[in-house]
Amino acid sequence: MTDFSPAIFGLQGLTLSSEEVAFFDDVRPWGIILFARNIESREQLRALTDDLRDKFGNQHLPILIDQEGGRVARLKPPLVPIYPPMGLYGELYVKDKAASVEAARLGAALLAQDLFELGISVNCAPCLDLRLPETSNVIGDRAFGDDVERVVALGRAVMDGLEMGGVLPVVKHMPGHGRATVDSHHELPRIDSDSDTLRQSDFKPFKQLNDAMLGMTGHLLFTAIDEVAVSTCSKAMIGDVIRGHIGFDGVLMSDDISMSALAGDMAARVTGALKAGCDMVLHCNGDMAEMQAVAEVLPSKPSIDAAPRLARADEALAGLACDVPKGVRKVWGELMADIFPESQNAL
């Protein structure tokens, strides 16, 4: 399916409004992202995801969510069980590598199974950012840890688990949010580390997991790479680092373009991201005026470079299936019992 514009949009409420139906029919975005404001009950959410696919005429429409576990969970009990922040798997890794990797894989599979049952096909996780002493709390325990080995091992486990549960992962925040000392939702992080340091640390998890099908940028200013342009809008960052050095050839989406780390109006942000080499722009807040401003400058189809990457992603979405064996929740609960007692509530 190629008749879509390279954007992912949010919704205002629990159901599609007539204005949203008309807008999406006209703009034909690639996907939709959901937030807590769109969720009331399992029945309502499944009805919404079914309705979206019916209205779009695409039974494999990508429907995204941020469901990492811990504080980043748009779906909460009692709709779904509680899952730990990814950092807890990192703590377990220090004590028992094998148990930690298996717990991360199975926990991600169970989390994905919840999403699959509700019609959600893409999860914006895992974070492959390093958790360093200076790391902003916006990342904090969302990261697996401070060393590349741990982040790669657990990142791979979570990616595998999500796919086992029937959901495609999105690795984020490329090329690494760990050295940001401020929250990019509110201001632009400036990172002055030299290029060699970044290549030996922050960039490495993404390089070692560069076969991911979907990735998301972070809104970050790496002065050693591009002194002027934020990474999402930097040809040097996307072309030389993310596509070149890291070797990522999946679909690259921007982080939310309504975040305050970006300057300029919506048109400038969209144009900047796409010209720099993002395949897709993400706009999350569901504000219709902003979405219309985005749509005014969106191309009617993806770039020539993006098309084959999106075709691979669409093929993977069409083939998603949930394959979580019975008994997995019990095994996961046993692995996590000491470090995450809440895992027992889900048995």
Tab-separated table of C-alpha atoms in Angstrom:
chain	number	residue	atom	x	y	z
A	1	MET	CA	0.000	0.000	0.000
A	2	THR	CA	1.708	3.225	-1.151
A	3	ASP	CA	-1.171	5.737	-1.241
A	4	PHE	CA	-0.381	7.320	2.123
A	5	SER	CA	1.405	10.396	3.363
A	6	PRO	CA	4.512	9.964	5.554
A	7	ALA	CA	2.918	10.849	8.888
A	8	ILE	CA	1.553	9.310	12.064
A	9	PHE	CA	-1.125	11.284	13.891
A	10	GLY	CA	-2.881	11.135	17.251
A	11	LEU	CA	-6.585	11.350	18.090
A	12	GLN	CA	-8.499	13.581	20.493
A	13	GLY	CA	-10.821	11.177	22.269
A	14	LEU	CA	-12.300	7.734	22.770
A	15	THR	CA	-13.892	7.546	19.328
A	16	LEU	CA	-13.175	9.037	15.925
A	17	SER	CA	-14.881	12.396	15.420
A	18	SER	CA	-16.466	13.247	12.087
A	19	GLU	CA	-13.798	15.936	11.627
A	20	GLU	CA	-11.039	13.372	12.183
A	21	VAL	CA	-12.675	10.932	9.768
A	22	ALA	CA	-12.757	13.606	7.066
A	23	PHE	CA	-9.175	14.712	7.798
A	24	PHE	CA	-7.732	11.197	7.731
A	25	ASP	CA	-9.696	10.346	4.592
A	26	ASP	CA	-8.100	13.333	2.887
A	27	VAL	CA	-4.538	13.052	4.256
A	28	ARG	CA	-4.195	9.245	4.431
A	29	PRO	CA	-1.452	9.057	7.094
A	30	TRP	CA	0.608	5.874	7.364
A	31	GLY	CA	-0.437	5.238	10.961
A	32	ILE	CA	-2.181	6.383	14.147
A	33	ILE	CA	-0.721	6.637	17.667
A	34	LEU	CA	-2.865	6.216	20.787
A	35	PHE	CA	-2.531	7.738	24.264
A	36	ALA	CA	-4.291	7.416	27.622
A	37	ARG	CA	-6.880	9.979	26.479
A	38	ASN	CA	-8.019	7.463	23.856
A	39	ILE	CA	-8.499	4.594	26.307
A	40	GLU	CA	-11.422	3.897	28.627
A	41	SER	CA	-11.999	0.134	28.547
A	42	ARG	CA	-10.805	-2.921	26.659
A	43	GLU	CA	-14.082	-3.073	24.742
A	44	GLN	CA	-13.944	0.610	23.792
A	45	LEU	CA	-10.282	0.373	22.717
A	46	ARG	CA	-10.834	-2.698	20.563
A	47	ALA	CA	-13.824	-0.993	18.963
A	48	LEU	CA	-11.653	2.055	18.248
A	49	THR	CA	-8.810	0.087	16.637
A	50	ASP	CA	-11.326	-1.897	14.551
A	51	ASP	CA	-13.054	1.329	13.512
A	52	LEU	CA	-9.756	2.936	12.505
A	53	ARG	CA	-8.894	0.023	10.243
A	54	ASP	CA	-12.376	-0.030	8.745
A	55	LYS	CA	-12.369	3.711	8.083
A	56	PHE	CA	-8.883	3.584	6.535
A	57	GLY	CA	-9.783	0.516	4.486
A	58	ASN	CA	-6.568	-1.106	5.690
A	59	GLN	CA	-6.805	-4.112	7.992
A	60	HIS	CA	-3.064	-3.814	8.683
A	61	LEU	CA	-3.075	-0.098	9.492
A	62	PRO	CA	-0.159	0.573	11.880
A	63	ILE	CA	-1.621	1.544	15.267
A	64	LEU	CA	1.094	2.630	17.683
A	65	ILE	CA	1.369	3.164	21.417
A	66	ASP	CA	4.062	3.918	24.031
A	67	GLN	CA	3.793	0.912	26.336
A	68	GLU	CA	7.241	0.435	27.818
A	69	GLY	CA	6.279	-0.588	31.340
A	70	GLY	CA	6.807	1.411	34.506
A	71	ARG	CA	5.746	5.064	34.254
A	72	VAL	CA	5.478	4.999	30.456
A	73	ALA	CA	2.334	2.929	30.066
A	74	ARG	CA	-0.718	4.322	28.304
A	75	LEU	CA	-2.654	1.173	29.223
A	76	LYS	CA	-2.879	0.577	32.954
A	77	PRO	CA	-4.509	-1.901	35.363
A	78	PRO	CA	-7.172	-3.165	35.485
A	79	LEU	CA	-7.223	-3.112	31.662
A	80	VAL	CA	-3.853	-4.879	31.501
A	81	PRO	CA	-1.389	-6.184	34.107
A	82	ILE	CA	1.383	-3.896	35.348
A	83	TYR	CA	4.869	-4.375	33.886
A	84	PRO	CA	8.181	-3.110	35.269
A	85	PRO	CA	10.249	-0.249	33.904
A	86	MET	CA	12.948	-1.615	31.595
A	87	GLY	CA	15.590	-0.522	34.084
A	88	LEU	CA	14.531	-3.343	36.418
A	89	TYR	CA	15.579	-5.922	33.838
A	90	GLY	CA	18.882	-4.064	33.805
A	91	GLU	CA	19.213	-4.424	37.587
A	92	LEU	CA	18.511	-8.140	37.335
A	93	TYR	CA	21.146	-8.422	34.575
A	94	VAL	CA	23.870	-7.421	37.032
A	95	LYS	CA	22.920	-10.382	39.258
A	96	ASP	CA	21.984	-12.988	36.623
A	97	LYS	CA	22.459	-12.267	32.926
A	98	ALA	CA	20.612	-15.299	31.581
A	99	ALA	CA	17.603	-14.852	33.881
A	100	SER	CA	17.423	-11.156	33.046
A	101	VAL	CA	17.469	-11.723	29.283
A	102	GLU	CA	14.769	-14.374	29.523
A	103	ALA	CA	12.651	-12.234	31.846
A	104	ALA	CA	12.909	-9.273	29.462
A	105	ARG	CA	11.954	-11.430	26.478
A	106	LEU	CA	8.988	-13.056	28.185
A	107	GLY	CA	7.811	-9.829	29.824
A	108	ALA	CA	7.852	-8.083	26.438
A	109	ALA	CA	5.958	-10.994	24.875
A	110	LEU	CA	3.236	-10.800	27.526
A	111	LEU	CA	2.994	-7.017	27.192
A	112	ALA	CA	2.728	-7.387	23.405
A	113	GLN	CA	0.042	-10.043	23.767
A	114	ASP	CA	-2.063	-7.475	25.650
A	115	LEU	CA	-1.601	-4.994	22.796
A	116	PHE	CA	-2.246	-7.569	20.080
A	117	GLU	CA	-5.580	-8.511	21.650
A	118	LEU	CA	-6.584	-4.838	21.598
A	119	GLY	CA	-5.668	-4.263	17.957
A	120	ILE	CA	-2.401	-2.380	18.558
A	121	SER	CA	0.389	-3.461	16.217
A	122	VAL	CA	3.405	-1.241	16.982
A	123	ASN	CA	4.990	-0.483	20.368
A	124	CYS	CA	7.372	2.479	20.690
A	125	ALA	CA	9.912	0.509	22.712
A	126	PRO	CA	12.595	-0.335	23.683
A	127	CYS	CA	14.723	2.668	24.646
A	128	LEU	CA	18.320	1.887	23.685
A	129	ASP	CA	19.573	5.019	25.439
A	130	LEU	CA	22.358	4.650	27.991
A	131	ARG	CA	21.528	5.594	31.570
A	132	LEU	CA	24.471	7.748	32.613
A	133	PRO	CA	24.981	9.784	35.824
A	134	GLU	CA	23.859	12.932	34.011
A	135	THR	CA	20.913	11.372	32.163
A	136	SER	CA	17.716	13.399	32.455
A	137	ASN	CA	14.928	11.790	34.462
A	138	VAL	CA	12.799	11.855	31.311
A	139	ILE	CA	14.777	8.694	30.445
A	140	GLY	CA	15.901	7.459	33.867
A	141	ASP	CA	14.645	3.939	34.577
A	142	ARG	CA	13.280	3.601	31.059
A	143	ALA	CA	16.866	2.713	30.074
A	144	PHE	CA	18.374	-0.717	30.699
A	145	GLY	CA	21.634	0.566	32.135
A	146	ASP	CA	24.890	2.427	31.586
A	147	ASP	CA	26.868	-0.135	29.556
A	148	VAL	CA	26.503	-1.131	25.923
A	149	GLU	CA	26.587	-4.898	26.539
A	150	ARG	CA	23.587	-4.801	28.875
A	151	VAL	CA	21.569	-2.447	26.659
A	152	VAL	CA	22.189	-4.593	23.567
A	153	ALA	CA	21.416	-7.917	25.262
A	154	LEU	CA	18.203	-6.671	26.855
A	155	GLY	CA	17.220	-4.546	23.865
A	156	ARG	CA	17.409	-7.613	21.622
A	157	ALA	CA	15.431	-9.653	24.155
A	158	VAL	CA	12.643	-7.066	24.293
A	159	MET	CA	12.539	-6.736	20.505
A	160	ASP	CA	12.261	-10.523	20.152
A	161	GLY	CA	9.608	-10.701	22.859
A	162	LEU	CA	7.458	-7.975	21.343
A	163	GLU	CA	7.517	-9.744	17.985
A	164	MET	CA	6.639	-13.063	19.669
A	165	GLY	CA	3.581	-11.318	21.108
A	166	GLY	CA	2.514	-10.008	17.705
A	167	VAL	CA	3.780	-6.417	17.834
A	168	LEU	CA	6.574	-4.583	15.981
A	169	PRO	CA	9.097	-2.733	18.184
A	170	VAL	CA	10.414	0.791	17.606
A	171	VAL	CA	13.967	1.380	18.858
A	172	LYS	CA	14.479	4.840	20.315
A	173	HIS	CA	15.770	7.554	20.725
A	174	MET	CA	18.273	7.486	17.854
A	175	PRO	CA	21.192	8.066	18.074
A	176	GLY	CA	21.003	8.127	21.921
A	177	HIS	CA	19.307	10.319	24.537
A	178	GLY	CA	21.538	9.295	27.455
A	179	ARG	CA	23.766	12.375	27.569
A	180	ALA	CA	20.807	14.758	27.541
A	181	THR	CA	20.557	16.539	30.880
A	182	VAL	CA	17.205	18.193	30.098
A	183	ASP	CA	13.823	16.887	28.939
A	184	SER	CA	13.412	17.292	25.176
A	185	HIS	CA	9.646	17.636	25.661
A	186	HIS	CA	10.389	21.064	27.144
A	187	GLU	CA	13.732	22.259	25.778
A	188	LEU	CA	16.488	21.254	23.367
A	189	PRO	CA	19.222	19.114	24.952
A	190	ARG	CA	22.721	20.158	23.871
A	191	ILE	CA	25.334	17.404	23.893
A	192	ASP	CA	28.963	18.504	23.546
A	193	SER	CA	30.681	15.097	23.721
A	194	ASP	CA	33.210	14.420	20.963
A	195	SER	CA	32.369	12.150	18.050
A	196	ASP	CA	34.716	9.301	19.102
A	197	THR	CA	33.164	9.132	22.576
A	198	LEU	CA	29.666	8.987	21.088
A	199	ARG	CA	30.620	6.256	18.631
A	200	GLN	CA	32.123	4.151	21.414
A	201	SER	CA	29.111	4.542	23.704
A	202	ASP	CA	25.744	6.131	22.851
A	203	PHE	CA	25.649	5.113	19.188
A	204	LYS	CA	26.797	1.522	19.790
A	205	PRO	CA	23.511	-0.070	20.945
A	206	PHE	CA	21.769	1.234	17.833
A	207	LYS	CA	24.623	0.019	15.619
A	208	GLN	CA	24.503	-3.468	17.137
A	209	LEU	CA	20.703	-3.622	16.797
A	210	ASN	CA	20.570	-1.888	13.416
A	211	ASP	CA	18.379	-4.613	11.915
A	212	ALA	CA	15.319	-3.161	13.702
A	213	MET	CA	12.513	-2.488	11.245
A	214	LEU	CA	11.365	0.741	12.922
A	215	GLY	CA	13.322	3.466	14.709
A	216	MET	CA	12.588	6.861	16.256
A	217	THR	CA	14.842	9.908	16.492
A	218	GLY	CA	15.509	11.919	19.594
A	219	HIS	CA	15.328	15.721	19.404
A	220	LEU	CA	18.940	16.399	20.409
A	221	LEU	CA	21.724	18.777	19.394
A	222	PHE	CA	25.034	16.924	19.029
A	223	THR	CA	27.481	19.749	18.489
A	224	ALA	CA	30.270	17.423	17.296
A	225	ILE	CA	28.034	16.216	14.435
A	226	ASP	CA	25.965	19.295	13.583
A	227	GLU	CA	26.365	22.542	15.510
A	228	VAL	CA	23.169	24.059	14.126
A	229	ALA	CA	20.465	21.500	13.384
A	230	VAL	CA	18.646	19.333	15.915
A	231	SER	CA	19.256	15.645	15.100
A	232	THR	CA	15.720	15.071	13.765
A	233	CYS	CA	16.312	17.806	11.181
A	234	SER	CA	20.026	17.191	10.544
A	235	LYS	CA	21.172	15.679	7.256
A	236	ALA	CA	24.574	15.046	8.828
A	237	MET	CA	23.064	13.152	11.751
A	238	ILE	CA	20.587	11.112	9.735
A	239	GLY	CA	22.702	10.548	6.623
A	240	ASP	CA	26.189	10.162	8.087
A	241	VAL	CA	25.453	8.754	11.536
A	242	ILE	CA	22.088	6.964	11.629
A	243	ARG	CA	22.118	5.626	8.062
A	244	GLY	CA	25.909	5.583	7.627
A	245	HIS	CA	27.824	4.796	10.822
A	246	ILE	CA	24.974	3.035	12.655
A	247	GLY	CA	23.824	1.329	9.457
A	248	PHE	CA	20.115	1.545	10.241
A	249	ASP	CA	18.013	0.781	7.162
A	250	GLY	CA	14.581	0.571	8.789
A	251	VAL	CA	11.773	3.123	8.793
A	252	LEU	CA	12.967	6.213	10.653
A	253	MET	CA	10.225	8.268	12.282
A	254	SER	CA	10.725	11.539	14.102
A	255	ASP	CA	9.937	11.856	17.768
A	256	ASP	CA	6.808	13.951	18.323
A	257	ILE	CA	7.232	17.141	16.281
A	258	SER	CA	5.054	19.134	18.688
A	259	MET	CA	7.752	18.858	21.403
A	260	SER	CA	9.401	22.073	22.551
A	261	ALA	CA	12.932	20.926	21.665
A	262	LEU	CA	12.100	21.854	18.071
A	263	ALA	CA	11.976	25.450	16.878
A	264	GLY	CA	9.845	26.979	14.144
A	265	ASP	CA	6.241	26.396	13.136
A	266	MET	CA	4.770	23.000	12.239
A	267	ALA	CA	5.510	23.458	8.547
A	268	ALA	CA	9.187	24.142	9.228
A	269	ARG	CA	9.466	21.148	11.546
A	270	VAL	CA	7.830	18.752	9.079
A	271	THR	CA	9.852	19.992	6.139
A	272	GLY	CA	13.069	19.965	8.155
A	273	ALA	CA	12.612	16.385	9.339
A	274	LEU	CA	11.666	14.980	5.938
A	275	LYS	CA	14.392	16.867	4.063
A	276	ALA	CA	16.981	15.661	6.568
A	277	GLY	CA	16.032	12.055	5.850
A	278	CYS	CA	13.277	11.032	8.277
A	279	ASP	CA	10.893	8.672	6.500
A	280	MET	CA	7.945	9.651	8.674
A	281	VAL	CA	6.875	12.502	10.948
A	282	LEU	CA	5.090	11.792	14.219
A	283	HIS	CA	2.518	14.258	15.584
A	284	CYS	CA	0.913	13.101	18.795
A	285	ASN	CA	-1.403	15.590	20.510
A	286	GLY	CA	-4.438	15.254	18.237
A	287	ASP	CA	-4.811	19.046	17.910
A	288	MET	CA	-6.677	19.492	14.635
A	289	ALA	CA	-5.280	22.929	13.815
A	290	GLU	CA	-1.731	21.628	14.224
A	291	MET	CA	-2.500	18.485	12.230
A	292	GLN	CA	-3.886	20.601	9.402
A	293	ALA	CA	-0.709	22.701	9.446
A	294	VAL	CA	1.328	19.494	9.205
A	295	ALA	CA	-0.846	18.203	6.376
A	296	GLU	CA	-0.393	21.372	4.337
A	297	VAL	CA	3.277	20.597	3.758
A	298	LEU	CA	3.185	16.787	3.802
A	299	PRO	CA	4.006	15.065	0.539
A	300	SER	CA	1.246	12.773	-0.714
A	301	LYS	CA	3.529	9.742	-0.640
A	302	PRO	CA	6.816	8.670	0.975
A	303	SER	CA	10.174	9.520	-0.567
A	304	ILE	CA	11.773	7.166	-3.092
A	305	ASP	CA	14.288	6.119	-0.426
A	306	ALA	CA	11.599	5.497	2.199
A	307	ALA	CA	9.289	3.449	-0.035
A	308	PRO	CA	11.176	0.106	0.135
A	309	ARG	CA	11.669	0.432	3.888
A	310	LEU	CA	7.959	1.088	4.374
A	311	ALA	CA	7.089	-1.805	2.088
A	312	ARG	CA	9.125	-4.139	4.319
A	313	ALA	CA	7.402	-2.775	7.417
A	314	ASP	CA	3.959	-3.141	5.849
A	315	GLU	CA	4.761	-6.742	4.922
A	316	ALA	CA	5.834	-7.446	8.511
A	317	LEU	CA	2.671	-5.811	9.866
A	318	ALA	CA	0.532	-7.982	7.599
A	319	GLY	CA	2.252	-11.099	8.932
A	320	LEU	CA	2.017	-10.338	12.659
A	321	ALA	CA	0.768	-13.152	14.858
A	322	CYS	CA	0.756	-13.695	18.599
A	323	ASP	CA	2.710	-16.821	19.515
A	324	VAL	CA	3.070	-16.710	23.306
A	325	PRO	CA	2.955	-20.235	24.739
A	326	LYS	CA	0.752	-21.051	27.698
A	327	GLY	CA	2.599	-20.922	30.991
A	328	VAL	CA	4.817	-17.987	30.033
A	329	ARG	CA	3.242	-15.679	32.617
A	330	LYS	CA	4.072	-18.161	35.381
A	331	VAL	CA	7.691	-18.479	34.250
A	332	TRP	CA	8.034	-14.692	33.952
A	333	GLY	CA	6.517	-14.207	37.401
A	334	GLU	CA	9.021	-16.647	38.894
A	335	LEU	CA	11.950	-14.871	37.250
A	336	MET	CA	10.755	-11.464	38.439
A	337	ALA	CA	9.370	-12.395	41.875
A	338	ASP	CA	12.205	-10.947	43.956
A	339	ILE	CA	12.862	-7.764	41.997
A	340	PHE	CA	9.290	-6.980	40.902
A	341	PRO	CA	6.774	-8.470	43.364
A	342	GLU	CA	3.887	-6.971	41.347
A	343	SER	CA	4.562	-9.694	38.762
A	344	GLN	CA	2.758	-12.075	41.111
A	345	ASN	CA	-0.466	-10.071	40.743
A	346	ALA	CA	-0.579	-10.925	37.048
A	347	LEU	CA	-0.412	-14.708	37.522
